[in-house]
Coordinates of C-alpha atoms and ligand atoms in Angstrom, one line a residue:
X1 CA 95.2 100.8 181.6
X2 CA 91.9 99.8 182.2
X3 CA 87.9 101.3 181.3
X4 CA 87.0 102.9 184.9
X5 CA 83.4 104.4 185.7
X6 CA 82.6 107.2 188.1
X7 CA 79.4 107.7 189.4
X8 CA 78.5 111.7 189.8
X9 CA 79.7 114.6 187.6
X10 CA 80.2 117.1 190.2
X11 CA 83.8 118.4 191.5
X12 CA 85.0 115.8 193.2
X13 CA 83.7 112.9 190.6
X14 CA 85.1 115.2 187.9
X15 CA 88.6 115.9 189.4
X16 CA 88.9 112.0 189.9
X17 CA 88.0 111.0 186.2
X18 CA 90.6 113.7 185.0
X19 CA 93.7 112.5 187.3
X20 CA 92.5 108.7 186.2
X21 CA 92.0 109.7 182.3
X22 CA 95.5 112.3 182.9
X23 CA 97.4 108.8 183.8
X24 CA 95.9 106.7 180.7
X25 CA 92.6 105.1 181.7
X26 CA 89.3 105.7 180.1
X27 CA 87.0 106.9 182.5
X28 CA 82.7 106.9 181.6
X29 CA 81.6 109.5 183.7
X30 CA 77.7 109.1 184.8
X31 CA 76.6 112.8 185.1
X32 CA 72.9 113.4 186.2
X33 CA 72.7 117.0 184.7
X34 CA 72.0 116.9 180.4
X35 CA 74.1 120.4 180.1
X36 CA 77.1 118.9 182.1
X37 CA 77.2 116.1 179.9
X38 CA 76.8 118.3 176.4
X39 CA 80.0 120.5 178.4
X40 CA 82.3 117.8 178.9
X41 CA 81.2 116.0 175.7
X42 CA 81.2 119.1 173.8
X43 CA 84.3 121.3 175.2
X44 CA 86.0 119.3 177.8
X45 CA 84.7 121.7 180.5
X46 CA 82.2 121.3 183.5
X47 CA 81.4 125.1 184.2
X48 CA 78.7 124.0 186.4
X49 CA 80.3 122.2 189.0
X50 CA 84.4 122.4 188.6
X51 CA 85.1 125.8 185.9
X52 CA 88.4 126.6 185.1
X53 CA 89.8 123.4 184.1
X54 CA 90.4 121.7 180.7
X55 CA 89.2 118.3 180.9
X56 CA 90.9 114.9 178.9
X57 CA 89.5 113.7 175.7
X58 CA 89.6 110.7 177.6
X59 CA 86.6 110.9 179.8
X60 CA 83.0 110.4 178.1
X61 CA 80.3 112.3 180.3
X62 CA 77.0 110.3 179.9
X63 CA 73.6 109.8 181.4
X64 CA 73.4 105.9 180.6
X65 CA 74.5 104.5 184.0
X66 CA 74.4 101.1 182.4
X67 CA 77.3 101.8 180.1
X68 CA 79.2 102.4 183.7
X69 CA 78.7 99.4 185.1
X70 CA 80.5 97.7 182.6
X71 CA 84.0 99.3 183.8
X72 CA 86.8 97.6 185.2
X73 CA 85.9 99.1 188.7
X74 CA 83.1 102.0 189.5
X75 CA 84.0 105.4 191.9
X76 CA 81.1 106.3 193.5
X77 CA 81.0 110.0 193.9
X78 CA 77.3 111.1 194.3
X79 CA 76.2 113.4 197.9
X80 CA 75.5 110.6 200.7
X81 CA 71.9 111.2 201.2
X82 CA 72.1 110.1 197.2
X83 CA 74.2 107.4 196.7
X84 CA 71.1 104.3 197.8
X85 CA 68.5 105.6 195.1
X86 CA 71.8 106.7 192.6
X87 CA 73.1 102.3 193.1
X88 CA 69.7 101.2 192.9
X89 CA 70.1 101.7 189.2
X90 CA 73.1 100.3 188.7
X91 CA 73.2 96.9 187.1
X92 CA 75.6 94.2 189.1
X93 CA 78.2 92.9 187.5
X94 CA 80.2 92.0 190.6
X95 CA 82.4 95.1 189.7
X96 CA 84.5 96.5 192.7
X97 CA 82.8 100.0 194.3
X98 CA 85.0 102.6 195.3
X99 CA 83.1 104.9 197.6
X100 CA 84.5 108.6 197.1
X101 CA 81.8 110.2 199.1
X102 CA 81.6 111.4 203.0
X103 CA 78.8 111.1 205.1
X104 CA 76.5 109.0 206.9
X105 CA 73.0 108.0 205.5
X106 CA 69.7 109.9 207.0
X107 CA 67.0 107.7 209.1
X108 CA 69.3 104.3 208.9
X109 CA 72.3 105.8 210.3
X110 CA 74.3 103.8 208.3
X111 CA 77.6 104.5 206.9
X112 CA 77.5 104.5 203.2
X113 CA 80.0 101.1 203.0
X114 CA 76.9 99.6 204.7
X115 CA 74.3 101.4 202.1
X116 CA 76.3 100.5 199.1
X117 CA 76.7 96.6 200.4
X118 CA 72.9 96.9 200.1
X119 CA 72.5 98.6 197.1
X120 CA 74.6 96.6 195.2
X121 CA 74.5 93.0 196.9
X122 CA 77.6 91.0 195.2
X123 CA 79.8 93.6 194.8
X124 CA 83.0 94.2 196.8
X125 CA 83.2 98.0 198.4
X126 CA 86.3 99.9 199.5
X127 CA 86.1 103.7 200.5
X128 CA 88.5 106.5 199.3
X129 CA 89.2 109.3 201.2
X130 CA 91.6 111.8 202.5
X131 CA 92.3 115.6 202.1
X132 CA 91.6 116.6 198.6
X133 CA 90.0 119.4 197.5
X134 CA 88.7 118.7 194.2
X135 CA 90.5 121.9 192.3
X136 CA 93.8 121.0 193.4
X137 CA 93.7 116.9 192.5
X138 CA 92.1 118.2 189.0
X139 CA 94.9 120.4 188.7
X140 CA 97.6 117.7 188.8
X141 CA 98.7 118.8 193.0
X142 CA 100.3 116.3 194.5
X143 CA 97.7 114.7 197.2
X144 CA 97.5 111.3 199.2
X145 CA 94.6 109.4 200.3
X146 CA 93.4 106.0 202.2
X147 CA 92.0 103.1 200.1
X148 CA 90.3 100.8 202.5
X149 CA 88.6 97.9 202.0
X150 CA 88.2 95.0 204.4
X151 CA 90.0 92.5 201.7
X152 CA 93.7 93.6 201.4
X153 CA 94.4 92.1 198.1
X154 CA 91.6 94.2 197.2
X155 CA 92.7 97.4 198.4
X156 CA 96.1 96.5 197.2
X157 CA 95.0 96.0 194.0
X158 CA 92.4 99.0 193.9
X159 CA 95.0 101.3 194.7
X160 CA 97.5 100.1 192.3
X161 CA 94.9 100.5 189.3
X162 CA 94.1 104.7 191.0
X163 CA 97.6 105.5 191.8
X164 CA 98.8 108.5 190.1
X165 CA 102.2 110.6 190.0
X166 CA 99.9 113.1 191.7
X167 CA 97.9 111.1 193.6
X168 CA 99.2 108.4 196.2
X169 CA 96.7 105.8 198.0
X170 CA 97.6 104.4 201.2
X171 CA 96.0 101.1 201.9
X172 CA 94.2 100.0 205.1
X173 CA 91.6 97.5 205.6
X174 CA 89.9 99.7 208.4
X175 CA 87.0 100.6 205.9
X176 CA 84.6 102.4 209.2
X177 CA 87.8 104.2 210.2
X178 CA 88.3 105.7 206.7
X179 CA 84.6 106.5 206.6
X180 CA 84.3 108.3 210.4
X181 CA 86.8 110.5 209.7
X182 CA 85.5 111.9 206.1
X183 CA 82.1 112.0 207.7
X184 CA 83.1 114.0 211.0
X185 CA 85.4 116.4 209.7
X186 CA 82.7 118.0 207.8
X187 CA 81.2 118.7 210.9
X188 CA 84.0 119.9 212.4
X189 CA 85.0 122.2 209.8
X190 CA 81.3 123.8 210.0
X191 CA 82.7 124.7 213.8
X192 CA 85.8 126.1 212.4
X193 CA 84.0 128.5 209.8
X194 CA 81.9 129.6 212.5
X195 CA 84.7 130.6 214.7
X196 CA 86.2 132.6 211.4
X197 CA 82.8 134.4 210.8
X198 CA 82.6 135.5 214.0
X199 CA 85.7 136.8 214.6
X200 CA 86.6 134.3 217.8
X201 CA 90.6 134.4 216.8
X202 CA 92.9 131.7 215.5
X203 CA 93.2 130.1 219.4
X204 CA 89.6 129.3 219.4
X205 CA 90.3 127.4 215.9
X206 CA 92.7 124.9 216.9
X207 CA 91.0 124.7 219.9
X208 CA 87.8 122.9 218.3
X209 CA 90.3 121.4 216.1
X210 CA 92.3 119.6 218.6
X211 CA 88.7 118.7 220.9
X212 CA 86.6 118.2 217.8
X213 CA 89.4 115.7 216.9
X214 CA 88.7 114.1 220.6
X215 CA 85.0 113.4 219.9
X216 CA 86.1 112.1 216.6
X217 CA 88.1 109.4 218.0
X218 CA 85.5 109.4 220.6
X219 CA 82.9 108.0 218.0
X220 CA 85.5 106.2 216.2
X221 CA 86.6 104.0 218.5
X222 CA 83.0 103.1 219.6
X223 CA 82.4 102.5 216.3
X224 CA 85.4 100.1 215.9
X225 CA 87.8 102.3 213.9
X226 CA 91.2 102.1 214.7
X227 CA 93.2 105.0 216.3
X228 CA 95.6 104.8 213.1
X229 CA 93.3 105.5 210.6
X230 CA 91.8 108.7 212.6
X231 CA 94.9 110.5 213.2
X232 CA 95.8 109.3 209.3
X233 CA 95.1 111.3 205.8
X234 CA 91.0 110.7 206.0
X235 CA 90.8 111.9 209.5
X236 CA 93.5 114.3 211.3
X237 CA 94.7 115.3 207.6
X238 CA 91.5 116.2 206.3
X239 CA 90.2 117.6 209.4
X240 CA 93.0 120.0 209.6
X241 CA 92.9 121.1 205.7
X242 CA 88.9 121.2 205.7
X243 CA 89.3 123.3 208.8
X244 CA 91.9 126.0 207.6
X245 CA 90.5 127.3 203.9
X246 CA 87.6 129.0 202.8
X247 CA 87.9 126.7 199.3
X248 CA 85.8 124.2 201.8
X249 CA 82.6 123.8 201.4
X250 CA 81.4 123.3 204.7
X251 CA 84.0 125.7 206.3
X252 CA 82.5 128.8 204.4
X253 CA 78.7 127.9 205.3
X254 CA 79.9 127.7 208.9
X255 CA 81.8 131.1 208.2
X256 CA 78.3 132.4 207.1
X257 CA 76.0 131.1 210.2
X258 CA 79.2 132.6 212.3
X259 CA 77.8 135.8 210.9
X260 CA 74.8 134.8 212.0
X261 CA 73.2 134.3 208.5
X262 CA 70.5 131.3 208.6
X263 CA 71.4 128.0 207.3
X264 CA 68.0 127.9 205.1
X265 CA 69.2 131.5 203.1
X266 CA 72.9 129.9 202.9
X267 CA 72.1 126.2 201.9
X268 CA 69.1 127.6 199.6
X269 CA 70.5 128.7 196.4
X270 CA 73.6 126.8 196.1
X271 CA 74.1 123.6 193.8
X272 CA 77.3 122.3 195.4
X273 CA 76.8 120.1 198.0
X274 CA 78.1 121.1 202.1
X275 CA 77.9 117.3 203.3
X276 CA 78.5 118.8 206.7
X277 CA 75.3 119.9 207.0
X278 CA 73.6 116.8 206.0
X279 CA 75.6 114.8 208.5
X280 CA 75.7 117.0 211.9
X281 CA 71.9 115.7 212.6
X282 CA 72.6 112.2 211.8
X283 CA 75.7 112.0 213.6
X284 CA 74.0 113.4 216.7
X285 CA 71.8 110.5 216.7
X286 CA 74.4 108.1 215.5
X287 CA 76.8 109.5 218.5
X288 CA 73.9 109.1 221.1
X289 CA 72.9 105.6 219.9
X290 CA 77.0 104.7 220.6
X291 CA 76.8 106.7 224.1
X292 CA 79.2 108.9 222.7
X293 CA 79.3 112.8 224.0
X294 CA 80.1 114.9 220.9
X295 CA 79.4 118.7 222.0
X296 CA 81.2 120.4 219.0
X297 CA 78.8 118.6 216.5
X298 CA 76.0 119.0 219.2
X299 CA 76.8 123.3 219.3
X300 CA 76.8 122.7 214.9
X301 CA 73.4 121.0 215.1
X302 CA 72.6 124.1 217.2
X303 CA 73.6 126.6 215.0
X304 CA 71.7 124.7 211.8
X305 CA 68.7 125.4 213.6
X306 CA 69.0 129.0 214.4
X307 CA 70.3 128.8 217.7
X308 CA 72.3 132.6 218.4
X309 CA 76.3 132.0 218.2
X310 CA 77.1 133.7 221.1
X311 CA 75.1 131.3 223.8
X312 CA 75.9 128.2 222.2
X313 CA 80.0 129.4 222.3
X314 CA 79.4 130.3 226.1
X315 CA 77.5 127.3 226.8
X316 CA 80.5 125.3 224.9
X317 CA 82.7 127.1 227.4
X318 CA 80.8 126.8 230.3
X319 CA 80.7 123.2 230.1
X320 CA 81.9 121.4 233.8
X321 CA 85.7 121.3 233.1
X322 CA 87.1 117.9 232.3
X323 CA 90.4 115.9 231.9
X324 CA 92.5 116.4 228.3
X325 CA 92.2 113.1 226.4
X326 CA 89.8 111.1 224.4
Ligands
NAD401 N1 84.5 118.7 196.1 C1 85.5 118.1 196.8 O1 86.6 118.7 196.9 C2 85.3 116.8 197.5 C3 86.5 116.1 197.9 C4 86.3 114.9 198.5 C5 85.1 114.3 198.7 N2 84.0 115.0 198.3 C6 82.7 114.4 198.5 O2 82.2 113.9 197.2 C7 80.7 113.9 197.3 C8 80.2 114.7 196.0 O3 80.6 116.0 196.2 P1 81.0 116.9 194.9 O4 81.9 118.0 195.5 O5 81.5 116.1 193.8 O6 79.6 117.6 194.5 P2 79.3 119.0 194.0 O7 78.9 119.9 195.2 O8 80.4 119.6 193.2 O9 78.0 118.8 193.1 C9 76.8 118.3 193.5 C10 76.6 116.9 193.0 O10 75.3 116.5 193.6 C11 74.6 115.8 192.5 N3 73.2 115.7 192.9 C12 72.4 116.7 193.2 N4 71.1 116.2 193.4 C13 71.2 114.9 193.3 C14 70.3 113.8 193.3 N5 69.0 114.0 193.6 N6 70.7 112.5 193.1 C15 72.0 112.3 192.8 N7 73.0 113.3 192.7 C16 72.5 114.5 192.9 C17 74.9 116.6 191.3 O11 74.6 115.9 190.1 C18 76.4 116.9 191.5 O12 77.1 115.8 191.0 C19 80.3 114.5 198.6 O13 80.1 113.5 199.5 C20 81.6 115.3 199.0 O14 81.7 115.4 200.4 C21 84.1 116.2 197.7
G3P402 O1 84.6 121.5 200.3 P1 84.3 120.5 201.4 O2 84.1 121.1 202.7 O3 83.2 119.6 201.0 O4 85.6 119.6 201.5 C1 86.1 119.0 200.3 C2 86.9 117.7 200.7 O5 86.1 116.8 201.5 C3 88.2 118.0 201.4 O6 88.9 116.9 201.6

């Protein structure tokens, strides 16, 4: 068993360090907030960000993100738009980076395997991703994921030192496929909500669904993912569970704007992160700098910034009609 760091002490960074510390490793958990780190330190608990759960003795919350960088390999679980400033600070050792978060960075466009290769010059990068709500992995549920990185061995070897009873990586070396799908789906399920909160019916669901998963590929292929990876577990699979439960983030603020609440009054007060709504403008432009027509993420974009939901469904509809395929 090794010493394993995890960058970020909200649900998803604290589900992974418990199914890591649950199968024997020691994980130092960097945690940003002082009264998350006196809560896991204290009572094995992190009320703030993932209640319910008993945490292992074996995880050590701390705000020293030097003492991280020292483990055998570092998860990096901060929100996107965070995770350039959040590496700046972390000292290189050469340790490998496994990136745990989805999204795609504001102003460079750049997927956050290309952020973190800046960051952290010297270090290799894979990405980890998949359908996992953060509850269920802390809970010991059985759930699967992609490890990518471009190295093989590396992914091989990655995934060997996560793998869990409960959790099962699959390896790939198409690292932008893994990331596309993780990234779009949160977009997606932002669509989905909004066709729940307004009370459009379960055909309307699958519909965006099945398109949104169109102008996924759609990206993904112009990006250089392989078709593989985005009907695999980080892009179909987590697509269709992000898009089916209101325990997603995304999918319950897009059940809010369906209601037509405003974005500002449902993103204000909350402390958990809806990545979606982060990425929907930066995908826009990262879809129009590829040539690539993405209307569902185009109609969330819409909706973000007040638009009313029942013109931008009609003008969804309304669109010329077009061949089925990518
Ligand atoms: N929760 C899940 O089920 C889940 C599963 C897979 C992937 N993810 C991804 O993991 C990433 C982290 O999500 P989460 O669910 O763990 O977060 P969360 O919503 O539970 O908590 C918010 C996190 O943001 C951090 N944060 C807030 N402001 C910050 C700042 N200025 N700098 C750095 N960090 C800051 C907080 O410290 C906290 O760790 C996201 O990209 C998310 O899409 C989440
Ligand atoms: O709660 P969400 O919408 O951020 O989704 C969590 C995970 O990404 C699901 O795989």
């Amino acid at each position: 068993m090794s010493v394993l760091g995890v960058l970020g002490g909200g649900a998803w960074g604290t589900a992974l360090a418990q199914v890591l510390a649950s199968g024997g490793h020691d994980v130092r958990l960097w945690v940003r907030e002082p009264e998350v780190i006196e809560a896991i330190n204290g009572t094995h608990e992190n009320p703030l960000f993932l209640p319910g759960r008993t945490l292992s003795d074996r995880i050590e919350a701390t705000g020293d993100i030097t003492w991280v960088a020292e483990a055998a390999a570092v998860l990096v679980v901060t929100p996107a738009q965070h995770m350039r400033s959040v590496l700046a600070d972390l000292p290189r050792h050469g340790q490998p980076l496994i990136l745990c978060s989805k999204g795609i960075e504001a102003g460079s466009l750049k997927f956050l395997h290309e952020v973190a290769g800046e960051a952290v010059d010297g270090s290799p990068v894979a990405v980890l991703s998949g359908p996992t709500f953060a509850h269920e992995v802390a809970a010991g549920l059985p759930t699967a994921v992609t490890l990518a990185a471009e190295d093989a061995a590396l992914a091989h070897q990655l995934a060997a030192t996560i793998a869990q009873p409960t959790l099962r990586p699959y390896v790939s070396t198409d690292v932008v496929g893994a990331e596309v799908g993780g990234a779009v789906k949160n977009v997606l399920a932002i669509a989905c909500g909004v066709v729940e909160g307004a009370g459009l019916g379960q055909n309307a669901r699958a519909a965006v669904i099945a398109r949104g998963f169109a102008e996924m590929t759609r990206f993904g292929l112009a990006r250089g993912a392989r078709a593989e990876t985005l009907s695999g577990l980080s892009g179909l699979g987590d697509l269709v569970l992000t898009c089916s439960s209101t325990s997603s983030r995304n999918f319950s603020l897009g059940v809010g704007l369906g209601q037509g609440r405003p974005a500002e009054e449902l993103l204000s007060d909350r402390r958990t992160v809806a990545e979606g709504a982060h990425t929907a403008p930066v995908l826009a432009q990262a879809a129009a700098a590829a040539g690539v027509d993405m209307p569902v993420t185009e109609a969330v974009c819409q909706l973000l910034d007040g638009a009313d939901v029942g013109r931008v469904v009609e003008a969804l509809l309304t669109r010329p009609l077009r061949e089925e395929g990518f």
